[in-house]
PDB file of C-alpha atoms in Angstrom:
ATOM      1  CA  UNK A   1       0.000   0.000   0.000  1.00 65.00           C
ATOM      2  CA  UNK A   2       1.530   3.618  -0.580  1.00 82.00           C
ATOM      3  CA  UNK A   3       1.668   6.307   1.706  1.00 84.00           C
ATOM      4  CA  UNK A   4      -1.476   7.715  -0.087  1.00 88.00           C
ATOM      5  CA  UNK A   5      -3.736   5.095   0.455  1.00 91.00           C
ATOM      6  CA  UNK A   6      -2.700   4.507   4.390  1.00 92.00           C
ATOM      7  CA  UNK A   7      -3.075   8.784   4.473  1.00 94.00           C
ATOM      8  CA  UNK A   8      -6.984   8.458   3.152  1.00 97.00           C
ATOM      9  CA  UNK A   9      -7.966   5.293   5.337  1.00 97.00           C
ATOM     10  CA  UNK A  10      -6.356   7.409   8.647  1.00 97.00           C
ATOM     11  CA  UNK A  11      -8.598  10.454   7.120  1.00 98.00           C
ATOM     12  CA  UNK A  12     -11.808   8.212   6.894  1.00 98.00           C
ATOM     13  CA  UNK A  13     -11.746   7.491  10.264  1.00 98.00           C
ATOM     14  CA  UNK A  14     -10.466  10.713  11.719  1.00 98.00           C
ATOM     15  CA  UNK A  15     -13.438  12.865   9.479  1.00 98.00           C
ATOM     16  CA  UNK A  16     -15.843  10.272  11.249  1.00 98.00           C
ATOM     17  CA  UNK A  17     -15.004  10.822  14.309  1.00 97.00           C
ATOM     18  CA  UNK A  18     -14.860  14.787  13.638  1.00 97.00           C
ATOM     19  CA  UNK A  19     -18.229  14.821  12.303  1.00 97.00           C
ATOM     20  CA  UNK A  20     -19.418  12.886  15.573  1.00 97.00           C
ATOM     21  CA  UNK A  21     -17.696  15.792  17.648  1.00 97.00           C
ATOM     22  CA  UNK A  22     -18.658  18.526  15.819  1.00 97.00           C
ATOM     23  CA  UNK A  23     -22.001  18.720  13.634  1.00 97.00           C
ATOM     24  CA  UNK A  24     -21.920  20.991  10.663  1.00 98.00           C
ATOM     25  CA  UNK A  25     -24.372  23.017  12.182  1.00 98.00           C
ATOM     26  CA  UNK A  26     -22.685  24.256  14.794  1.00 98.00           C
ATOM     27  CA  UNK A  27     -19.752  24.651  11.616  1.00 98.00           C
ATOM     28  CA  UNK A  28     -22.256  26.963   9.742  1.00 98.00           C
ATOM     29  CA  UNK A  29     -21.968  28.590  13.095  1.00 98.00           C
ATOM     30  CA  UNK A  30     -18.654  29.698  13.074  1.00 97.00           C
ATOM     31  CA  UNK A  31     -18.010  33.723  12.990  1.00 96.00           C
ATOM     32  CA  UNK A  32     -15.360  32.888   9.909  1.00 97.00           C
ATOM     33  CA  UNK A  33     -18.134  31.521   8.184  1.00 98.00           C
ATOM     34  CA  UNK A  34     -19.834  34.346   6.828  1.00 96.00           C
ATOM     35  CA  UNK A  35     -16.812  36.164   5.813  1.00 97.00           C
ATOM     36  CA  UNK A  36     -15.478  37.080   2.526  1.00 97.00           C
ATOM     37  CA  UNK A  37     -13.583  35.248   1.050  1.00 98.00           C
ATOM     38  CA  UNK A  38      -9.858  36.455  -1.056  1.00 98.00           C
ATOM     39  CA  UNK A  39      -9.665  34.655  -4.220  1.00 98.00           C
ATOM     40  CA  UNK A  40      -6.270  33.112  -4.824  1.00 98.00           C
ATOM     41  CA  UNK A  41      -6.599  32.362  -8.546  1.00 98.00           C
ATOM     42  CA  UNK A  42      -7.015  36.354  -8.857  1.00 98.00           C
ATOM     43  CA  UNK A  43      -3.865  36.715  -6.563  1.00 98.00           C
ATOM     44  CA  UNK A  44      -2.376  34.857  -8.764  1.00 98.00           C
ATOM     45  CA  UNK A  45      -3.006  35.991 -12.120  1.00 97.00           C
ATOM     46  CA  UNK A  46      -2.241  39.513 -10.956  1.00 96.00           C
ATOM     47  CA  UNK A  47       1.107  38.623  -9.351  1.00 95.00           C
ATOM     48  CA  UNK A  48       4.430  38.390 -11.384  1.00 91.00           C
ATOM     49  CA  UNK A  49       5.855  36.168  -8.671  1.00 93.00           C
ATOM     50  CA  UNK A  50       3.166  33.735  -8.065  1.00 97.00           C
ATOM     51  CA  UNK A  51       4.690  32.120  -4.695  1.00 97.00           C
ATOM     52  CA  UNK A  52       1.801  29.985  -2.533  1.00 98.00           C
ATOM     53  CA  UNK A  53       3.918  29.959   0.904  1.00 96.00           C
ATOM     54  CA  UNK A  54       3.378  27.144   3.198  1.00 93.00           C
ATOM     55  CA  UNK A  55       3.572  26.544   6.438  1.00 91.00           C
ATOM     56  CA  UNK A  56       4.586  22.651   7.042  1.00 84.00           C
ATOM     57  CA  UNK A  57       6.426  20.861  10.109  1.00 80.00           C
ATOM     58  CA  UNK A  58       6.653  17.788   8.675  1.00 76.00           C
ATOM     59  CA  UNK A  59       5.996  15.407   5.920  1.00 78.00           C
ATOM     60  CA  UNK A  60       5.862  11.546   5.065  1.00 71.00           C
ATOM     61  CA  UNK A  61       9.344  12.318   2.787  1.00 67.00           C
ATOM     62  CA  UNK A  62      11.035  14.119   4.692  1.00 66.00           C
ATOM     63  CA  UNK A  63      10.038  13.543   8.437  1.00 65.00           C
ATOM     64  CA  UNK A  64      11.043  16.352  10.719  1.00 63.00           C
ATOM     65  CA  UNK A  65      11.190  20.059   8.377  1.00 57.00           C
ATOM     66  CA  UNK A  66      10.487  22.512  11.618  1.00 60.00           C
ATOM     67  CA  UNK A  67       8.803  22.286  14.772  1.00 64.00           C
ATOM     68  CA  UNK A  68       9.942  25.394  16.512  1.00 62.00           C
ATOM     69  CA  UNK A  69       7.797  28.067  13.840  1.00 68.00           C
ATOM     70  CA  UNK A  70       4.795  29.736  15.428  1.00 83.00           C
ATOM     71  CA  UNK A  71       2.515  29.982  13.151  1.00 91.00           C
ATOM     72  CA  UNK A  72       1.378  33.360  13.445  1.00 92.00           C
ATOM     73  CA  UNK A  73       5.214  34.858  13.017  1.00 92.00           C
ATOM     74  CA  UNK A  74       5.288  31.861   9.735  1.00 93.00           C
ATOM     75  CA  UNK A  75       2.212  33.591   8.228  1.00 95.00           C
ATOM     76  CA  UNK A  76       2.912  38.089   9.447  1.00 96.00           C
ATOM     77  CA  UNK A  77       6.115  36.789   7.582  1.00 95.00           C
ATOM     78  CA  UNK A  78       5.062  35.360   4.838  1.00 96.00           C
ATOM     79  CA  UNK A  79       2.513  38.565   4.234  1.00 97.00           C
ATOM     80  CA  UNK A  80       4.924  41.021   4.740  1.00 97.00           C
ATOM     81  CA  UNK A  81       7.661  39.153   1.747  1.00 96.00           C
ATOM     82  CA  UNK A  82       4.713  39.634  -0.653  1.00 96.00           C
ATOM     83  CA  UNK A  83       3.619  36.054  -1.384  1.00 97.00           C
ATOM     84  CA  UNK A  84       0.469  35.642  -3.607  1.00 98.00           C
ATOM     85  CA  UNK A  85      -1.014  33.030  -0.953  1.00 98.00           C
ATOM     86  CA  UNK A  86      -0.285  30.539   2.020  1.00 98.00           C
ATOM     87  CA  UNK A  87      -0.361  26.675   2.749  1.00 97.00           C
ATOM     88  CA  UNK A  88      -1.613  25.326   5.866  1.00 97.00           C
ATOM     89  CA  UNK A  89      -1.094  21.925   6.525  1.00 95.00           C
ATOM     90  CA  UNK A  90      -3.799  20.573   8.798  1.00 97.00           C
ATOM     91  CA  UNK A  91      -3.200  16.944   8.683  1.00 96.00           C
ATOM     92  CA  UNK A  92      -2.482  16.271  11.894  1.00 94.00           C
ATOM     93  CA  UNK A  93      -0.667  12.262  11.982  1.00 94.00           C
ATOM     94  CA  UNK A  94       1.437  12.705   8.912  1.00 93.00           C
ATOM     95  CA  UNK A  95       1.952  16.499   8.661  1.00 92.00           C
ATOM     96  CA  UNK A  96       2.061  17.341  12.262  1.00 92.00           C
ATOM     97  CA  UNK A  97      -0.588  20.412  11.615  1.00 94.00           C
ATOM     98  CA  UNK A  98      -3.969  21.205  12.649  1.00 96.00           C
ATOM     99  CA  UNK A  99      -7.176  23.124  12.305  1.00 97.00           C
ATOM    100  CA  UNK A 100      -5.946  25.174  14.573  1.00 96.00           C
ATOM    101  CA  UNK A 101      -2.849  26.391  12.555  1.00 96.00           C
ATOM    102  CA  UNK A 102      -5.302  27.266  10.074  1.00 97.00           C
ATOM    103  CA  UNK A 103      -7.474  29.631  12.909  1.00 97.00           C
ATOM    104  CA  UNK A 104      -3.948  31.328  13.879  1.00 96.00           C
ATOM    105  CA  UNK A 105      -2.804  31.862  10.232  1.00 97.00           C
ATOM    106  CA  UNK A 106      -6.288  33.670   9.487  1.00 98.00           C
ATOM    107  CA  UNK A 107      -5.520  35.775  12.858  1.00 97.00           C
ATOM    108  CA  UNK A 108      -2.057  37.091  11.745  1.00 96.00           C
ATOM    109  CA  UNK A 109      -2.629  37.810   7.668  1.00 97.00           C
ATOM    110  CA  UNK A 110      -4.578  38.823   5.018  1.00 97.00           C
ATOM    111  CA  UNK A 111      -3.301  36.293   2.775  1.00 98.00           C
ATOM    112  CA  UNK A 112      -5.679  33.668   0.574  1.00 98.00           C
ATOM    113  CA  UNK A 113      -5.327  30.873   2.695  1.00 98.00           C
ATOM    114  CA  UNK A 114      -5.111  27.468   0.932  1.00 98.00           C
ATOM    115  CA  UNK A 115      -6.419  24.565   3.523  1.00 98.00           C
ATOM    116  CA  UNK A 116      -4.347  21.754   2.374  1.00 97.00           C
ATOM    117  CA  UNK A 117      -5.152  18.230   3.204  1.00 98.00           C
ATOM    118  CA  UNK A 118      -6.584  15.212   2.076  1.00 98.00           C
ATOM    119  CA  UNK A 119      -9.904  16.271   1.386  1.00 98.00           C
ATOM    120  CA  UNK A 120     -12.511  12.807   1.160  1.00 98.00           C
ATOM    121  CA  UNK A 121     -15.729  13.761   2.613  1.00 98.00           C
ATOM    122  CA  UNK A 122     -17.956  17.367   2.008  1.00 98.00           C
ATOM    123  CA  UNK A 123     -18.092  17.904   5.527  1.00 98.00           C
ATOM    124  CA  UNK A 124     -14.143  18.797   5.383  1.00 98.00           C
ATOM    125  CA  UNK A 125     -14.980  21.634   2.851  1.00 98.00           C
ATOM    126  CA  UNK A 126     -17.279  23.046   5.450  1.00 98.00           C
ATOM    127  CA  UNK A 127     -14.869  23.294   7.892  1.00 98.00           C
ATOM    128  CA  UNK A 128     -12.468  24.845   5.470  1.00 98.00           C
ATOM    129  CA  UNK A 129     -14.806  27.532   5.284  1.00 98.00           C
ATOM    130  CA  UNK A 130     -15.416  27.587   9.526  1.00 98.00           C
ATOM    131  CA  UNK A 131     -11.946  27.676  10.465  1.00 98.00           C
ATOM    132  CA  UNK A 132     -11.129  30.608   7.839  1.00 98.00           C
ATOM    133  CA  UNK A 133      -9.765  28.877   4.442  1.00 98.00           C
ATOM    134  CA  UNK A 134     -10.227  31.051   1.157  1.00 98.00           C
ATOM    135  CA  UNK A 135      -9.040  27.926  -1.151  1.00 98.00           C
ATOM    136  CA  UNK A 136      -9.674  24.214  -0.757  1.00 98.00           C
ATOM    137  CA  UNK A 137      -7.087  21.326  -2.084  1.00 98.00           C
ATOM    138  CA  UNK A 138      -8.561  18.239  -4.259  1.00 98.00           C
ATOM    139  CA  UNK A 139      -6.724  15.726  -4.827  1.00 97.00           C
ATOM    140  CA  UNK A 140      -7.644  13.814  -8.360  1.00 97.00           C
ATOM    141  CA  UNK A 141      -5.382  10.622  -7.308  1.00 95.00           C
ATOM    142  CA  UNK A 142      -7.778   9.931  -4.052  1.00 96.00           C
ATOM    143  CA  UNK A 143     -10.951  10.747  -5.722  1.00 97.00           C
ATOM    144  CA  UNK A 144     -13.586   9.743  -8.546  1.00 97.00           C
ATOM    145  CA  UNK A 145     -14.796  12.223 -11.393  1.00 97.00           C
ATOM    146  CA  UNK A 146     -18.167  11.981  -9.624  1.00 98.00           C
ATOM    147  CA  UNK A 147     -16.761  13.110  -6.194  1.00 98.00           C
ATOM    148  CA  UNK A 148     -13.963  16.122  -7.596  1.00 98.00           C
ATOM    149  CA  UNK A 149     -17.390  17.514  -9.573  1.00 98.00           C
ATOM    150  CA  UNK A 150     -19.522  17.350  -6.068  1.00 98.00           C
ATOM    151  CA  UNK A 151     -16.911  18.563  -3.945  1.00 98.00           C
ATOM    152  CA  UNK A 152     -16.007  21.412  -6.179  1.00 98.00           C
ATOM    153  CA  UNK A 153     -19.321  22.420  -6.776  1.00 98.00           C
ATOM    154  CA  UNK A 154     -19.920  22.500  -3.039  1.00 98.00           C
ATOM    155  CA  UNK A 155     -16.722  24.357  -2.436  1.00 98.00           C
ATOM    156  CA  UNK A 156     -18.103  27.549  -5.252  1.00 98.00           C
ATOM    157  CA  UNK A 157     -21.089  27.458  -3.430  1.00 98.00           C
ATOM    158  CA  UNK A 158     -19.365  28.188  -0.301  1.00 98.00           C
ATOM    159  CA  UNK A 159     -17.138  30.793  -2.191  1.00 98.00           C
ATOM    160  CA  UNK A 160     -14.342  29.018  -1.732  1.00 98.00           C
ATOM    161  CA  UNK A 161     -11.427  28.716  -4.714  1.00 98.00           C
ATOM    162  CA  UNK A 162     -10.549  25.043  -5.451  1.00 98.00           C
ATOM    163  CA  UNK A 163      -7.134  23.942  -6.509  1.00 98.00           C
ATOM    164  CA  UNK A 164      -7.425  20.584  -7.857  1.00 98.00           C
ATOM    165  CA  UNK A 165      -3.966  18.477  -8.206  1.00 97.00           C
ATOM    166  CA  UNK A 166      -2.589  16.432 -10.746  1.00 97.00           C
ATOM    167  CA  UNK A 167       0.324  13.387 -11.093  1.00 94.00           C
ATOM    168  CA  UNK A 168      -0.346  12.225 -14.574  1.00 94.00           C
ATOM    169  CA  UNK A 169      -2.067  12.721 -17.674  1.00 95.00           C
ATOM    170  CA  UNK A 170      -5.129  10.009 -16.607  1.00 95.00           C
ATOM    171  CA  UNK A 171      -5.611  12.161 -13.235  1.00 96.00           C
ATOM    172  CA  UNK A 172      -5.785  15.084 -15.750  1.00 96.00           C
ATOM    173  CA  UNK A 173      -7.937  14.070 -18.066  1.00 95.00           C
ATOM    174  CA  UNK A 174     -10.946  12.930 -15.635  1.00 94.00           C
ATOM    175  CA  UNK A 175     -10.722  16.143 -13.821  1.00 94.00           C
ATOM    176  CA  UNK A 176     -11.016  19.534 -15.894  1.00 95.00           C
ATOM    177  CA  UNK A 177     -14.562  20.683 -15.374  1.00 97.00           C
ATOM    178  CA  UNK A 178     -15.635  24.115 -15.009  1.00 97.00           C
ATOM    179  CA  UNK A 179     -15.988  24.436 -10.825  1.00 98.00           C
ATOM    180  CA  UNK A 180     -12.356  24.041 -10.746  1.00 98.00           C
ATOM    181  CA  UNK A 181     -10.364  27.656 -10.529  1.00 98.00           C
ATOM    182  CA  UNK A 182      -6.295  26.658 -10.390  1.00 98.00           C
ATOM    183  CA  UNK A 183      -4.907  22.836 -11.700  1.00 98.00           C
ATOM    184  CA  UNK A 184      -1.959  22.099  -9.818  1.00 98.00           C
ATOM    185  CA  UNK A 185       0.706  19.529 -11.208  1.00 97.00           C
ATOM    186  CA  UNK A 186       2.484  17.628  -8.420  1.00 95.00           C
ATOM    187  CA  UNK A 187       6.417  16.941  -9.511  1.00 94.00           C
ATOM    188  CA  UNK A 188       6.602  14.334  -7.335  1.00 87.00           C
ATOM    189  CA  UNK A 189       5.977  10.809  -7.535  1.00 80.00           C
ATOM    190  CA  UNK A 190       3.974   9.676  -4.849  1.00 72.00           C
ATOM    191  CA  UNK A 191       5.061   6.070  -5.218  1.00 70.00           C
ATOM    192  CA  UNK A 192       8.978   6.790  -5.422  1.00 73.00           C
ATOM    193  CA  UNK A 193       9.067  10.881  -3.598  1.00 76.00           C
ATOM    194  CA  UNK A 194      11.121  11.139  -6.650  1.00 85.00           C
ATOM    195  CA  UNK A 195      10.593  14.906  -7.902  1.00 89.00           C
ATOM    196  CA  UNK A 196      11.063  15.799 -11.380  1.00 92.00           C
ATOM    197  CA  UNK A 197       9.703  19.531 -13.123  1.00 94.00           C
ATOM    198  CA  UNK A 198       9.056  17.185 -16.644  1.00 94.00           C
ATOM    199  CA  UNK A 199       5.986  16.785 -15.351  1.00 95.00           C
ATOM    200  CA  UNK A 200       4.794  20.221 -15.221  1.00 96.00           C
ATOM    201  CA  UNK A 201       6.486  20.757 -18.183  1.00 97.00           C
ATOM    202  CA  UNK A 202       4.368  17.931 -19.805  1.00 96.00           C
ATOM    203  CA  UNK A 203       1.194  18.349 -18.414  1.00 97.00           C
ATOM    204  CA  UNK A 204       0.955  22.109 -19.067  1.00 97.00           C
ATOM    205  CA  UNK A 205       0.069  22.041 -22.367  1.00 95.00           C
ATOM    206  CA  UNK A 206      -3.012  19.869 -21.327  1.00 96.00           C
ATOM    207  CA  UNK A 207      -4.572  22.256 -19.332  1.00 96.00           C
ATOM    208  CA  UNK A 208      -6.696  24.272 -20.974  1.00 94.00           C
ATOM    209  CA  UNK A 209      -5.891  27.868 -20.478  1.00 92.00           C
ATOM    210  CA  UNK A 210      -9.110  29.356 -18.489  1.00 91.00           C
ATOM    211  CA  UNK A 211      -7.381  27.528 -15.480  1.00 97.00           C
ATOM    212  CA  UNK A 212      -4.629  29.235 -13.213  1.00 98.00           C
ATOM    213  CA  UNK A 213      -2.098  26.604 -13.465  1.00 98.00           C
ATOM    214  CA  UNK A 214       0.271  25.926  -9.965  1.00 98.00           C
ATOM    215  CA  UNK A 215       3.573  24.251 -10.050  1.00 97.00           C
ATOM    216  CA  UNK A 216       3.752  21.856  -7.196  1.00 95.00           C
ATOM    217  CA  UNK A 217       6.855  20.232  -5.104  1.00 89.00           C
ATOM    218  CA  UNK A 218      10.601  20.287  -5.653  1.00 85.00           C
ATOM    219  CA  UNK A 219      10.586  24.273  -6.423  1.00 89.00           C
ATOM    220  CA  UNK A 220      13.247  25.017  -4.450  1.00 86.00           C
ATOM    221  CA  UNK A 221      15.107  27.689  -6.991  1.00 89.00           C
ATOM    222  CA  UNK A 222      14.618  30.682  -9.049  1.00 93.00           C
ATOM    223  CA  UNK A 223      15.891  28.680 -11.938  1.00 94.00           C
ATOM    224  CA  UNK A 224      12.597  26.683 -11.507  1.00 93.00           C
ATOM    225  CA  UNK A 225      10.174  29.063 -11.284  1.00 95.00           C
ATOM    226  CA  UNK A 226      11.888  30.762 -14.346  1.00 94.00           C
ATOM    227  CA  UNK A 227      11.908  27.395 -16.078  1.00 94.00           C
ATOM    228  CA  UNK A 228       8.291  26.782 -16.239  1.00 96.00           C
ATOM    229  CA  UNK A 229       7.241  30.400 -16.800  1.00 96.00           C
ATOM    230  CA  UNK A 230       7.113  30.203 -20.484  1.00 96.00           C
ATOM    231  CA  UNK A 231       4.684  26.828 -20.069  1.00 97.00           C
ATOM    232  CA  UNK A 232       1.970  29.065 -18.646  1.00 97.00           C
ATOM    233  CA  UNK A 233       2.266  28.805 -14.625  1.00 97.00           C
ATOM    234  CA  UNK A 234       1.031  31.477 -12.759  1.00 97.00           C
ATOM    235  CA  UNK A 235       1.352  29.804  -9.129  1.00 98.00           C
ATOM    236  CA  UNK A 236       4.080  27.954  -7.355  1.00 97.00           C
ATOM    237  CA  UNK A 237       3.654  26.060  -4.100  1.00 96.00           C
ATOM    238  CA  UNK A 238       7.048  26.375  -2.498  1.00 93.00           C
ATOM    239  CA  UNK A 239       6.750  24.091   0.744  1.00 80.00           C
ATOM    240  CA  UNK A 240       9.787  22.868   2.623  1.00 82.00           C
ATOM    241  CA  UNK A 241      12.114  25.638   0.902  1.00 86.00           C
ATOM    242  CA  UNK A 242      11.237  28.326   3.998  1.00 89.00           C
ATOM    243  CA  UNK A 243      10.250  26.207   6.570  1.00 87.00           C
ATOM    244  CA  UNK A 244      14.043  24.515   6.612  1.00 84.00           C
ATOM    245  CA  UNK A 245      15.449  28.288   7.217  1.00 86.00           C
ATOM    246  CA  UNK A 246      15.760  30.382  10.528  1.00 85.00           C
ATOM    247  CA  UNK A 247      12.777  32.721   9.593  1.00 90.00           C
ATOM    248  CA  UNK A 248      10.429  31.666   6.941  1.00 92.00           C
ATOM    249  CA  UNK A 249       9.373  35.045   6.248  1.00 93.00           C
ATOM    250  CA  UNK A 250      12.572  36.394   5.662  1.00 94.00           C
ATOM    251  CA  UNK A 251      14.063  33.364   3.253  1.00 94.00           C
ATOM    252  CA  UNK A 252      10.446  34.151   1.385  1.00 95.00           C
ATOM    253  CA  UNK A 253      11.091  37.636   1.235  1.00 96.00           C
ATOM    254  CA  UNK A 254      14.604  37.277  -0.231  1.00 96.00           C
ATOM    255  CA  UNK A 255      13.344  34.614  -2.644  1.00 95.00           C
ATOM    256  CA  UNK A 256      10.408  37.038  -4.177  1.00 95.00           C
ATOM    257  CA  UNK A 257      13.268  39.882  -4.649  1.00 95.00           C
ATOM    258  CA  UNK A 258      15.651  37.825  -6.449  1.00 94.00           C
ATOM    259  CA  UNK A 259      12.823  36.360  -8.614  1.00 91.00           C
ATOM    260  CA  UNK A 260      12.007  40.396  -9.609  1.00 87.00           C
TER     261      UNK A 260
END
């Protein structure tokens, strides 16, 4: 089994037990709920830099990246360096993040916030929207056409931008439909963690151009960025790059000048 599949039969269980704790109702509740939300696909079409920051302590690859970050100097950081949009991890068993990251990150900026996790259920994209996401993350590799359609479509209702992720050209293919905002190719391998940019640079000329398209995973240099430019990206989700520095905000900061 690959880590993928052990992720989404952990997340079955955890979103049932969620749902038993907390019923949507009291979700619909939430003060966040009922505020406007920032559109990141407009961030990012506006931006000449394009950089989704994320905040991440660990990961499945690359166990420990950094605990010691609070996440409220990660994201005042990552707002004042000028990034289009932030990351928040909130898987909490492989990622080491939480809902509650999300809730501080929505305190300390103005950024589009991008909830990412391993989204199976509808009840996860109305928490998004509780806990103060602007953008949700679907991932085509866990989930049917049927589901990325209803779980899109829920997610516009709710205002919320959806970034929908890509390996290969068969996760492609079953997934461009018009609730999506921003396709993301992932340049990694989720079988081997092997990263390669091919991929991007292969897939972009699949996507059809009234989607944002995001560059996902092994963007650790300028040369990168500048690389897949000319194929038509607008977005780049730079994850471990920051968090491995002393100050997040300032290595993001430095980044975005360098790329101007």
């Amino acid at each position: 089994m690959d880590i993928l599949e052990r992720i989404v039969i952990d997340k079955r269980k955890e979103v049932a037990f969620r749902k038993q704790l907390i019923p949507i109702k009291q979700l619909e509740a939430s003060v966040l709920f009922s505020r406007t939300t920032v559109s990141l696909a407009n961030k990012l079409k506006q931006s000449n830099t394009g950089i989704i920051a994320e905040h991440k302590r660990r990961s499945p690859s690359k166990a420990v990246i950094n605990q010691s970050f609070n996440v409220f100097d990660v994201a005042k950081g990552y707002q004042e360096a000028g990034v289009s949009g932030m990351s928040v991890l909130t898987d909490t068993k492989y990622f080491g993040g939480s809902l509650d990251d999300l809730l501080t990150a929505r305190a300390s900026c103005n950024l589009p916030l991008l909830r990412k996790e391993f989204i199976i259920d509808e009840y996860q994209i109305i928490e998004a929207k509780a806990y103060g996401a602007d953008v949700i993350l679907l991932i085509a590799a866990i989930l049917t056409k049927a589901e990325i359609k209803q779980f899109s479509e829920l997610a516009k209702q709710l205002n919320l931008d959806v970034l929908l992720e890509v390996h290969n050209e068969e996760e492609l293919h079953k997934s461009i439909m018009p609730s999506l905002d921003m396709l993301g190719v992932n340049n990694r391998n989720l079988k081997t963690f092997e990263v390669s940019l091919e991929t991007s640079k292969t897939l972009s000329t699949l996507i059809p151009d009234d989607f944002v398209k995001v560059s996902e995973s092994g963007i650790s240099s300028i040369d990168a960025i500048k690389t897949l430019k000319p194929y038509g990206y607008k977005g780049f989700l730079i994850g471990e790059n920051f968090m491995k520095t002393d100050n997040a905000g300032e290595s993001a900061k430095q980044f975005i000048t360098q790329l101007q």
